[in-house]
Coordinates of N, CA and C in Angstrom, one line a residue:
Chain A
X1 N 133.5 89.4 111.9 CA 133.8 90.8 112.3 C 132.6 91.3 112.9
X2 N 132.8 92.6 113.6 CA 131.7 93.2 114.2 C 130.7 93.7 113.2
X3 N 129.4 93.7 113.7 CA 128.3 94.1 112.9 C 128.0 95.5 113.1
X4 N 126.8 96.1 112.6 CA 126.4 97.4 112.9 C 126.1 97.6 114.3
X5 N 126.7 98.6 114.9 CA 126.4 98.8 116.3 C 125.7 100.2 116.5
X6 N 124.6 100.0 117.3 CA 123.8 101.2 117.7 C 123.7 101.4 119.2
X7 N 123.8 102.8 119.5 CA 123.6 103.1 120.9 C 122.9 104.3 121.1
X8 N 122.2 104.5 122.3 CA 121.9 103.4 123.3 C 120.9 102.4 122.6
X9 N 120.8 101.3 123.3 CA 119.8 100.3 122.8 C 118.4 100.7 123.3
X10 N 118.3 101.4 124.3 CA 117.1 101.9 124.7 C 117.2 103.4 125.3
X11 N 116.3 104.2 125.0 CA 116.3 105.6 125.4 C 114.9 106.1 125.8
X12 N 114.8 106.6 127.0 CA 113.5 107.1 127.4 C 113.7 108.6 127.6
X13 N 112.9 109.4 127.1 CA 113.1 110.8 127.2 C 111.8 111.5 127.5
X14 N 111.8 112.7 128.0 CA 110.6 113.5 128.1 C 110.2 114.3 126.9
X15 N 109.0 114.4 126.7 CA 108.6 115.3 125.5 C 109.2 116.7 125.6
X16 N 109.7 117.1 124.4 CA 110.3 118.3 124.3 C 111.8 118.3 124.3
X17 N 112.4 117.2 124.9 CA 113.8 117.1 125.0 C 114.4 116.7 123.7
X18 N 115.7 117.0 123.5 CA 116.4 116.6 122.3 C 117.1 115.2 122.5
X19 N 117.2 114.3 121.6 CA 117.9 113.1 121.7 C 118.9 112.8 120.5
X20 N 120.0 112.1 120.8 CA 120.9 111.8 119.8 C 121.1 110.2 119.8
X21 N 120.9 109.6 118.7 CA 121.1 108.2 118.4 C 122.4 108.0 117.6
X22 N 123.2 107.0 118.0 CA 124.4 106.7 117.3 C 124.4 105.5 116.6
X23 N 125.1 105.5 115.4 CA 125.3 104.3 114.6 C 126.8 104.1 114.2
X24 N 127.3 103.0 114.5 CA 128.6 102.6 114.0 C 128.5 101.6 112.9
X25 N 128.8 101.9 111.7 CA 128.6 100.9 110.6 C 129.7 99.9 110.6
X26 N 129.5 98.9 109.7 CA 130.6 97.9 109.5 C 131.7 98.7 108.8
X27 N 133.0 98.4 109.3 CA 134.1 99.1 108.7 C 134.2 98.8 107.2
X28 N 134.4 99.9 106.5 CA 134.5 99.8 105.0 C 133.2 99.9 104.2
X29 N 132.1 100.0 105.0 CA 130.8 100.1 104.3 C 130.7 101.6 104.0
X30 N 130.4 101.9 102.7 CA 130.3 103.3 102.3 C 128.8 103.8 102.4
X31 N 127.8 102.9 102.4 CA 126.5 103.3 102.5 C 125.9 103.1 103.9
X32 N 125.1 104.1 104.3 CA 124.5 104.1 105.6 C 123.1 104.6 105.5
X33 N 122.2 103.9 106.2 CA 120.7 104.2 106.1 C 120.2 104.3 107.6
X34 N 119.3 105.2 107.7 CA 118.4 105.2 108.9 C 117.0 104.8 108.5
X35 N 116.4 104.0 109.3 CA 115.0 103.6 109.1 C 114.3 103.8 110.6
X36 N 113.0 103.9 110.5 CA 112.2 104.0 111.7 C 111.1 102.9 111.7
X37 N 111.0 102.2 112.8 CA 110.0 101.1 112.9 C 109.1 101.5 114.0
X38 N 107.9 101.9 113.7 CA 106.9 102.1 114.7 C 106.1 100.9 115.0
X39 N 105.5 100.9 116.3 CA 104.8 99.7 116.7 C 103.8 99.3 115.6
X40 N 103.9 98.0 115.2 CA 102.9 97.5 114.2 C 103.1 98.0 112.8
X41 N 104.1 98.7 112.6 CA 104.3 99.3 111.3 C 105.6 98.7 110.6
X42 N 105.7 98.9 109.4 CA 106.9 98.4 108.7 C 108.0 99.5 108.9
X43 N 109.1 99.3 108.1 CA 110.2 100.2 108.3 C 110.0 101.4 107.4
X44 N 110.2 102.5 107.9 CA 110.0 103.8 107.2 C 111.4 104.4 107.0
X45 N 111.7 104.6 105.7 CA 113.1 105.2 105.4 C 113.2 106.6 105.9
X46 N 114.3 107.0 106.5 CA 114.5 108.3 106.9 C 115.6 109.0 106.1
X47 N 116.8 108.5 106.0 CA 117.9 109.2 105.4 C 118.9 108.1 104.9
X48 N 119.6 108.5 103.9 CA 120.7 107.6 103.2 C 121.9 108.5 103.0
X49 N 123.1 107.8 103.4 CA 124.4 108.5 103.2 C 125.1 107.5 102.2
X50 N 125.8 108.1 101.2 CA 126.7 107.3 100.4 C 128.0 108.0 100.2
X51 N 129.0 107.6 100.9 CA 130.4 108.1 100.8 C 130.3 109.6 101.1
X52 N 130.9 110.5 100.2 CA 130.9 111.9 100.5 C 129.9 112.7 99.8
X53 N 129.0 112.0 99.2 CA 127.9 112.6 98.4 C 126.9 113.2 99.5
X54 N 126.1 114.2 99.0 CA 125.1 114.8 99.8 C 124.0 113.8 100.1
X55 N 123.7 113.7 101.4 CA 122.7 112.6 101.8 C 121.3 112.8 101.1
X56 N 120.7 111.6 101.0 CA 119.3 111.7 100.6 C 118.3 111.8 101.9
X57 N 117.8 113.0 102.1 CA 117.0 113.3 103.3 C 115.6 113.2 103.0
X58 N 115.1 112.6 102.0 CA 113.8 112.7 101.5 C 112.9 112.0 102.5
X59 N 113.3 111.1 103.4 CA 112.4 110.4 104.3 C 112.3 111.1 105.6
X60 N 113.0 112.1 106.0 CA 112.9 112.8 107.3 C 111.6 113.4 107.4
X61 N 110.8 113.0 108.5 CA 109.4 113.4 108.6 C 109.1 114.9 109.0
X62 N 110.2 115.6 109.5 CA 110.0 117.0 109.9 C 111.4 117.6 110.1
X63 N 111.4 118.9 110.2 CA 112.7 119.5 110.4 C 113.3 119.4 111.8
X64 N 112.5 118.7 112.6 CA 113.0 118.3 114.0 C 114.1 117.1 113.9
X65 N 114.0 116.5 112.7 CA 114.9 115.4 112.5 C 116.2 115.8 111.7
X66 N 117.3 115.4 112.1 CA 118.6 115.7 111.3 C 119.6 114.5 111.5
X67 N 120.4 114.4 110.6 CA 121.5 113.4 110.8 C 122.8 113.8 110.1
X68 N 123.8 113.3 110.7 CA 125.2 113.6 110.1 C 126.0 112.4 110.1
X69 N 127.0 112.4 109.3 CA 127.9 111.2 109.2 C 129.3 111.8 109.2
X70 N 130.1 111.6 110.2 CA 131.3 112.2 110.3 C 132.5 111.2 109.7
X71 N 133.3 111.8 108.9 CA 134.4 111.0 108.4 C 134.0 109.8 107.6
X72 N 132.8 109.8 107.1 CA 132.3 108.7 106.3 C 132.1 107.4 107.1
X73 N 132.0 107.6 108.5 CA 131.9 106.4 109.3 C 130.7 106.6 110.2
X74 N 130.9 107.0 111.5 CA 129.8 107.1 112.5 C 128.8 108.1 112.0
X75 N 127.6 107.7 112.4 CA 126.4 108.6 112.1 C 125.6 108.8 113.3
X76 N 125.1 110.1 113.4 CA 124.3 110.5 114.5 C 123.0 111.0 114.0
X77 N 121.8 110.5 114.6 CA 120.5 110.9 114.2 C 120.0 111.7 115.4
X78 N 119.7 113.0 115.1 CA 119.2 113.8 116.2 C 117.8 114.2 116.0
X79 N 117.0 114.1 117.1 CA 115.7 114.4 117.1 C 115.5 115.6 118.1
X80 N 115.1 116.8 117.7 CA 114.9 117.9 118.5 C 113.5 118.0 119.0
X81 N 113.3 118.5 120.2 CA 111.9 118.7 120.7 C 111.0 117.6 120.5
X82 N 111.4 116.4 121.0 CA 110.8 115.2 120.8 C 109.3 115.2 121.1
X83 N 108.6 114.4 120.3 CA 107.1 114.3 120.5 C 106.8 112.8 120.8
X84 N 105.6 112.6 121.4 CA 105.3 111.2 121.7 C 105.2 110.4 120.4
X85 N 104.8 111.0 119.3 CA 104.7 110.2 118.1 C 106.2 109.7 117.5
X86 N 107.2 110.3 118.1 CA 108.5 109.9 117.7 C 108.9 108.6 118.3
X87 N 108.1 108.1 119.3 CA 108.4 106.8 119.9 C 108.4 105.7 118.8
X88 N 109.5 105.0 118.8 CA 109.7 103.9 117.7 C 111.1 103.3 118.0
X89 N 111.3 102.3 117.2 CA 112.7 101.7 117.1 C 113.4 102.3 115.8
X90 N 114.5 102.9 116.1 CA 115.3 103.5 115.0 C 116.4 102.6 114.6
X91 N 116.4 102.1 113.4 CA 117.3 101.1 112.9 C 118.3 101.8 112.0
X92 N 119.5 101.4 112.0 CA 120.6 101.8 111.2 C 121.1 100.6 110.4
X93 N 121.4 100.8 109.1 CA 121.9 99.7 108.3 C 123.1 100.3 107.5
X94 N 123.9 99.4 107.1 CA 125.1 99.8 106.2 C 125.2 98.7 105.1
X95 N 126.0 99.2 104.0 CA 126.3 98.2 103.0 C 127.6 98.6 102.4
X96 N 128.2 97.7 101.7 CA 129.5 97.8 101.3 C 129.6 98.5 99.9
X97 N 128.7 98.3 99.1 CA 128.8 98.7 97.7 C 128.0 100.0 97.4
X98 N 128.4 100.6 96.4 CA 127.6 101.8 95.9 C 126.3 101.3 95.3
X99 N 126.2 100.0 94.9 CA 125.0 99.5 94.3 C 124.5 98.5 95.4
X100 N 123.3 98.9 95.8 CA 122.6 98.1 96.9 C 122.5 96.7 96.5
X101 N 122.3 96.4 95.3 CA 122.0 95.0 94.9 C 123.2 94.1 94.8
X102 N 124.4 94.7 94.8 CA 125.5 93.9 95.0 C 126.0 93.6 96.4
X103 N 125.4 94.3 97.3 CA 125.8 94.2 98.6 C 124.5 94.4 99.5
X104 N 124.2 93.4 100.3 CA 122.9 93.5 101.1 C 123.1 94.5 102.3
X105 N 122.0 94.9 102.7 CA 122.0 95.9 104.0 C 122.2 95.0 105.2
X106 N 123.1 95.4 106.1 CA 123.3 94.9 107.3 C 122.8 95.8 108.4
X107 N 121.8 95.3 109.2 CA 121.1 96.1 110.2 C 121.7 95.9 111.6
X108 N 121.7 97.1 112.3 CA 121.9 97.0 113.7 C 120.7 96.5 114.4
X109 N 120.8 96.4 115.8 CA 119.6 95.9 116.6 C 118.7 97.1 116.9
X110 N 119.1 98.3 116.6 CA 118.2 99.4 116.8 C 118.3 100.1 118.1
X111 N 117.7 101.3 118.1 CA 117.5 102.0 119.4 C 116.0 102.2 119.6
X112 N 115.6 101.7 120.8 CA 114.1 101.8 121.1 C 114.0 103.2 121.8
X113 N 113.3 104.1 121.2 CA 113.0 105.4 121.7 C 111.7 105.5 122.4
X114 N 111.6 105.9 123.6 CA 110.2 106.1 124.2 C 110.1 107.6 124.7
X115 N 109.2 108.3 124.2 CA 108.9 109.7 124.6 C 107.7 109.7 125.5
X116 N 108.0 110.2 126.8 CA 106.9 110.1 127.8 C 106.3 111.6 128.0
Chain B
X1 N 106.5 105.8 92.5 CA 107.2 105.3 93.6 C 106.8 103.9 93.8
X2 N 107.7 103.1 94.4 CA 107.4 101.7 94.7 C 106.8 101.6 96.0
X3 N 106.0 100.5 96.1 CA 105.3 100.2 97.4 C 105.2 98.7 97.6
X4 N 105.0 98.3 98.8 CA 105.0 96.8 99.1 C 103.8 96.7 100.1
X5 N 103.1 95.6 99.8 CA 102.0 95.2 100.7 C 102.1 93.8 101.2
X6 N 102.1 93.6 102.5 CA 102.0 92.2 103.1 C 100.7 92.2 103.7
X7 N 99.7 91.4 103.0 CA 98.3 91.4 103.5 C 98.1 90.8 104.9
X8 N 98.9 89.9 105.3 CA 98.7 89.2 106.5 C 99.6 89.8 107.6
X9 N 99.0 90.4 108.6 CA 99.7 90.9 109.7 C 100.2 89.9 110.7
X10 N 99.4 88.9 111.0 CA 99.8 87.8 111.9 C 99.4 86.5 111.1
X11 N 100.3 85.5 111.3 CA 100.0 84.1 110.8 C 100.5 83.2 111.9
X12 N 99.6 82.1 112.2 CA 100.0 81.1 113.1 C 99.9 79.8 112.4
X13 N 101.0 79.0 112.5 CA 101.1 77.7 111.9 C 101.6 76.7 112.9
X14 N 101.4 75.5 112.7 CA 101.9 74.4 113.5 C 103.3 74.0 113.2
X15 N 104.1 73.6 114.1 CA 105.4 73.2 113.7 C 105.3 72.1 112.8
X16 N 106.1 72.1 111.8 CA 106.1 71.0 110.8 C 105.2 71.2 109.5
X17 N 104.3 72.2 109.8 CA 103.5 72.6 108.6 C 104.1 73.5 107.6
X18 N 103.5 73.5 106.5 CA 104.1 74.4 105.4 C 103.7 75.9 105.6
X19 N 104.5 76.8 105.1 CA 104.2 78.2 105.3 C 104.3 78.9 104.0
X20 N 103.5 79.9 103.8 CA 103.5 80.9 102.7 C 103.2 82.2 103.2
X21 N 104.1 83.2 103.0 CA 103.9 84.6 103.5 C 103.7 85.4 102.2
X22 N 102.7 86.2 102.1 CA 102.4 86.8 100.9 C 103.0 88.3 100.8
X23 N 103.4 88.6 99.7 CA 104.0 89.9 99.4 C 103.6 90.4 98.0
X24 N 103.0 91.6 97.9 CA 102.7 92.2 96.6 C 103.4 93.5 96.5
X25 N 103.9 93.8 95.4 CA 104.6 95.1 95.2 C 104.0 95.8 94.0
X26 N 104.3 97.1 94.0 CA 103.9 98.0 93.0 C 105.1 98.8 92.5
X27 N 105.4 98.5 91.2 CA 106.7 99.2 90.7 C 106.5 99.2 89.2
X28 N 107.0 100.2 88.5 CA 106.7 100.3 87.0 C 107.6 99.4 86.2
X29 N 108.8 99.1 86.8 CA 109.7 98.3 86.0 C 110.0 97.0 86.8
X30 N 111.1 96.2 86.4 CA 111.4 95.1 87.1 C 112.0 95.4 88.4
X31 N 111.4 95.0 89.4 CA 111.9 95.3 90.8 C 113.0 94.5 91.3
X32 N 113.6 94.9 92.3 CA 114.6 94.1 93.0 C 113.9 93.8 94.3
X33 N 113.8 92.5 94.7 CA 112.9 92.1 95.8 C 113.7 91.4 96.9
X34 N 113.4 91.6 98.1 CA 114.1 91.0 99.2 C 113.1 90.5 100.3
X35 N 113.5 89.5 101.0 CA 112.8 89.1 102.3 C 113.9 89.2 103.4
X36 N 113.4 89.9 104.5 CA 114.2 89.9 105.8 C 113.4 89.3 106.9
X37 N 114.2 88.8 107.9 CA 113.5 88.3 109.1 C 114.1 89.0 110.3
X38 N 113.2 89.3 111.2 CA 113.6 90.0 112.4 C 113.1 89.2 113.6
X39 N 114.1 88.5 114.2 CA 113.8 87.7 115.4 C 113.8 88.5 116.6
X40 N 113.1 88.1 117.7 CA 113.0 89.0 118.8 C 114.2 89.4 119.3
X41 N 114.4 90.7 119.5 CA 115.6 91.2 120.2 C 116.8 91.3 119.2
X42 N 116.6 91.0 117.9 CA 117.8 91.0 117.0 C 117.4 91.9 115.8
X43 N 118.5 92.2 115.1 CA 118.4 93.0 113.9 C 117.7 92.2 112.7
X44 N 117.5 92.9 111.7 CA 117.0 92.3 110.5 C 118.1 91.5 109.8
X45 N 117.7 90.3 109.3 CA 118.6 89.4 108.6 C 118.1 89.1 107.2
X46 N 118.9 89.3 106.2 CA 118.5 89.0 104.9 C 118.3 87.5 104.7
X47 N 117.1 87.1 104.2 CA 116.8 85.7 103.9 C 117.1 85.3 102.5
X48 N 116.7 86.2 101.6 CA 116.9 86.0 100.1 C 116.7 87.2 99.4
X49 N 117.1 87.2 98.0 CA 116.8 88.4 97.2 C 116.7 87.9 95.8
X50 N 116.0 88.7 95.0 CA 115.8 88.5 93.6 C 116.1 89.7 92.8
X51 N 116.9 89.5 91.8 CA 117.3 90.6 90.9 C 116.8 90.3 89.6
X52 N 117.2 89.1 89.0 CA 116.8 88.7 87.6 C 116.9 87.2 87.5
X53 N 116.7 86.7 86.3 CA 116.9 85.3 86.1 C 115.8 84.4 86.6
X54 N 116.3 83.3 87.2 CA 115.4 82.3 87.7 C 114.4 82.9 88.7
X55 N 113.1 82.7 88.5 CA 112.1 83.3 89.3 C 111.9 82.7 90.6
X56 N 112.4 81.5 90.9 CA 112.4 80.8 92.1 C 113.8 80.9 92.8
X57 N 113.9 81.6 93.9 CA 115.2 81.9 94.5 C 115.1 81.1 95.9
X58 N 116.3 80.6 96.2 CA 116.5 79.9 97.5 C 117.3 80.8 98.4
X59 N 116.9 80.7 99.7 CA 117.5 81.5 100.7 C 118.1 80.6 101.9
X60 N 118.4 81.3 102.9 CA 118.9 80.6 104.0 C 117.7 80.1 104.9
X61 N 118.2 79.2 105.8 CA 117.2 78.6 106.7 C 116.1 77.8 106.0
X62 N 116.3 77.4 104.8 CA 115.3 76.5 104.2 C 114.2 77.3 103.5
X63 N 114.3 78.6 103.4 CA 113.3 79.4 102.8 C 113.5 79.5 101.3
X64 N 112.4 79.8 100.6 CA 112.5 80.1 99.1 C 111.3 81.1 98.8
X65 N 111.6 81.8 97.7 CA 110.6 82.7 97.3 C 110.4 82.7 95.7
X66 N 109.2 83.0 95.2 CA 108.9 82.9 93.8 C 108.5 84.3 93.3
X67 N 109.2 84.8 92.3 CA 108.7 86.1 91.7 C 107.7 85.7 90.6
X68 N 106.5 86.4 90.7 CA 105.5 86.2 89.7 C 105.2 87.6 89.1
X69 N 105.7 87.9 88.0 CA 105.5 89.2 87.4 C 104.0 89.5 87.2
X70 N 103.3 88.5 86.6 CA 101.9 88.6 86.3 C 101.0 89.0 87.5
X71 N 101.4 88.6 88.7 CA 100.7 88.8 89.9 C 101.4 89.9 90.8
X72 N 102.5 90.4 90.3 CA 103.2 91.4 91.1 C 103.4 90.9 92.5
X73 N 103.9 89.6 92.6 CA 104.0 89.0 93.9 C 105.4 88.4 94.0
X74 N 105.7 88.2 95.4 CA 107.0 87.6 95.7 C 106.9 86.9 97.1
X75 N 106.1 85.8 97.0 CA 105.7 85.1 98.2 C 106.9 84.3 98.7
X76 N 106.9 84.3 100.1 CA 107.9 83.5 100.8 C 107.4 82.1 101.2
X77 N 108.1 81.1 101.1 CA 107.6 79.7 101.4 C 108.7 78.9 102.2
X78 N 108.2 78.0 102.9 CA 109.0 77.0 103.6 C 108.2 75.7 103.8
X79 N 108.7 74.6 103.4 CA 107.9 73.4 103.5 C 107.6 72.9 104.8
X80 N 108.5 73.1 105.8 CA 108.2 72.6 107.1 C 108.8 73.6 108.1
X81 N 107.8 74.2 108.9 CA 108.3 75.3 109.8 C 108.8 74.7 111.1
X82 N 109.8 75.4 111.6 CA 110.4 75.0 112.9 C 110.1 76.0 113.9
X83 N 110.0 75.7 115.2 CA 109.6 76.7 116.2 C 110.5 77.9 116.2
X84 N 111.8 77.8 115.8 CA 112.7 78.9 115.8 C 112.4 79.8 114.6
X85 N 111.5 79.5 113.8 CA 111.1 80.4 112.7 C 110.2 81.5 113.2
X86 N 109.7 81.4 114.4 CA 108.8 82.4 114.9 C 109.5 83.8 114.9
X87 N 109.0 84.7 114.2 CA 109.7 86.0 114.0 C 108.8 87.0 113.2
X88 N 109.2 88.1 112.9 CA 108.6 89.0 112.0 C 109.3 89.0 110.7
X89 N 108.5 88.9 109.6 CA 109.1 88.8 108.2 C 108.7 90.1 107.4
X90 N 109.7 90.6 106.7 CA 109.5 91.9 106.0 C 109.9 91.6 104.5
X91 N 109.0 92.0 103.6 CA 109.3 92.0 102.3 C 109.7 93.4 101.9
X92 N 110.7 93.5 100.9 CA 111.2 94.9 100.5 C 111.3 94.9 99.0
X93 N 111.2 96.1 98.5 CA 111.5 96.3 97.1 C 112.4 97.4 96.9
X94 N 113.3 97.3 95.9 CA 114.3 98.3 95.7 C 114.4 98.6 94.2
X95 N 114.9 99.8 93.9 CA 115.0 100.1 92.4 C 116.2 100.9 92.3
X96 N 116.9 100.7 91.2 CA 118.2 101.4 91.0 C 118.0 102.9 90.9
X97 N 116.9 103.4 90.3 CA 116.6 104.8 90.2 C 116.0 105.5 91.4
X98 N 115.9 104.6 92.5 CA 115.3 105.1 93.7 C 116.4 105.4 94.8
X99 N 117.7 105.6 94.2 CA 118.7 106.0 95.1 C 119.2 104.8 96.1
X100 N 119.1 103.6 95.6 CA 119.5 102.5 96.4 C 118.6 102.4 97.7
X101 N 117.5 102.9 97.7 CA 116.7 102.8 98.9 C 115.7 101.7 98.9
X102 N 115.5 100.9 100.0 CA 114.6 99.9 100.1 C 113.3 100.4 100.6
X103 N 112.2 100.0 100.0 CA 110.8 100.2 100.6 C 110.3 98.9 101.2
X104 N 109.9 99.0 102.4 CA 109.6 97.8 103.2 C 108.0 97.7 103.3
X105 N 107.5 96.5 103.4 CA 106.2 96.2 103.7 C 106.0 96.3 105.2
X106 N 104.7 96.2 105.6 CA 104.4 96.4 107.0 C 104.8 95.2 107.9
X107 N 105.2 94.1 107.3 CA 105.7 93.0 108.1 C 104.5 92.0 108.4
X108 N 104.9 90.7 108.5 CA 104.0 89.7 109.0 C 104.6 89.0 110.1
X109 N 103.9 88.9 111.2 CA 104.4 88.2 112.4 C 104.0 86.8 112.4
X110 N 105.0 85.9 112.4 CA 104.7 84.4 112.4 C 104.8 83.9 113.8
X111 N 103.8 83.1 114.2 CA 103.8 82.4 115.4 C 103.7 80.9 115.1
X112 N 104.4 80.1 115.9 CA 104.5 78.6 115.6 C 104.0 77.9 116.8
X113 N 103.0 77.1 116.5 CA 102.4 76.3 117.6 C 103.1 75.0 117.7
X114 N 103.3 74.5 118.9 CA 104.0 73.2 119.1 C 103.1 72.0 118.6

């Protein structure tokens, strides 16, 4: 079946502009995660959605970052007033189970964001 | 809070040689440990995971990893590396009381010499 789909695959934007990144999880997966991978860095947790529960936003680096998940499926990560330090690959992952350890994370290929 | 350290940023091995990638974690209880691989232009793929039981776990693509509680380590090994193994490898730790969130290490980039 189809995997996690992210769009766009690449995005170049000017400093100060807003961007929206989209994630289509695997059908039936209740958990959805956003991570950020900066050049030469590991993956930094941003936000976690589980079903209809309130999301865990503890990883969002500033109030310029927000995310929503409509209908328990598609998620959009929005970055307002982008800064050069926001340049990174934004990865989305989903999993089937409410318990991470019963169901591995499936990652998308990411959106490479470049802020000029 | 849990943390993961991968001491080696880059490693180069010859094709056919053995491989060991190091991973050290910090967590107060028994962790749940994972290794992921990220090939160029592709998403992360799960290689193997450890929850409990046998401390030597087998994964895909001929990889294995050993959990050593006394050393807080979960090193990844492969007896004979293939050129297609060139990729970036990430160790991750998770904990039930951490909201099902994985904490990743900084990654180790593996290069394979012919």
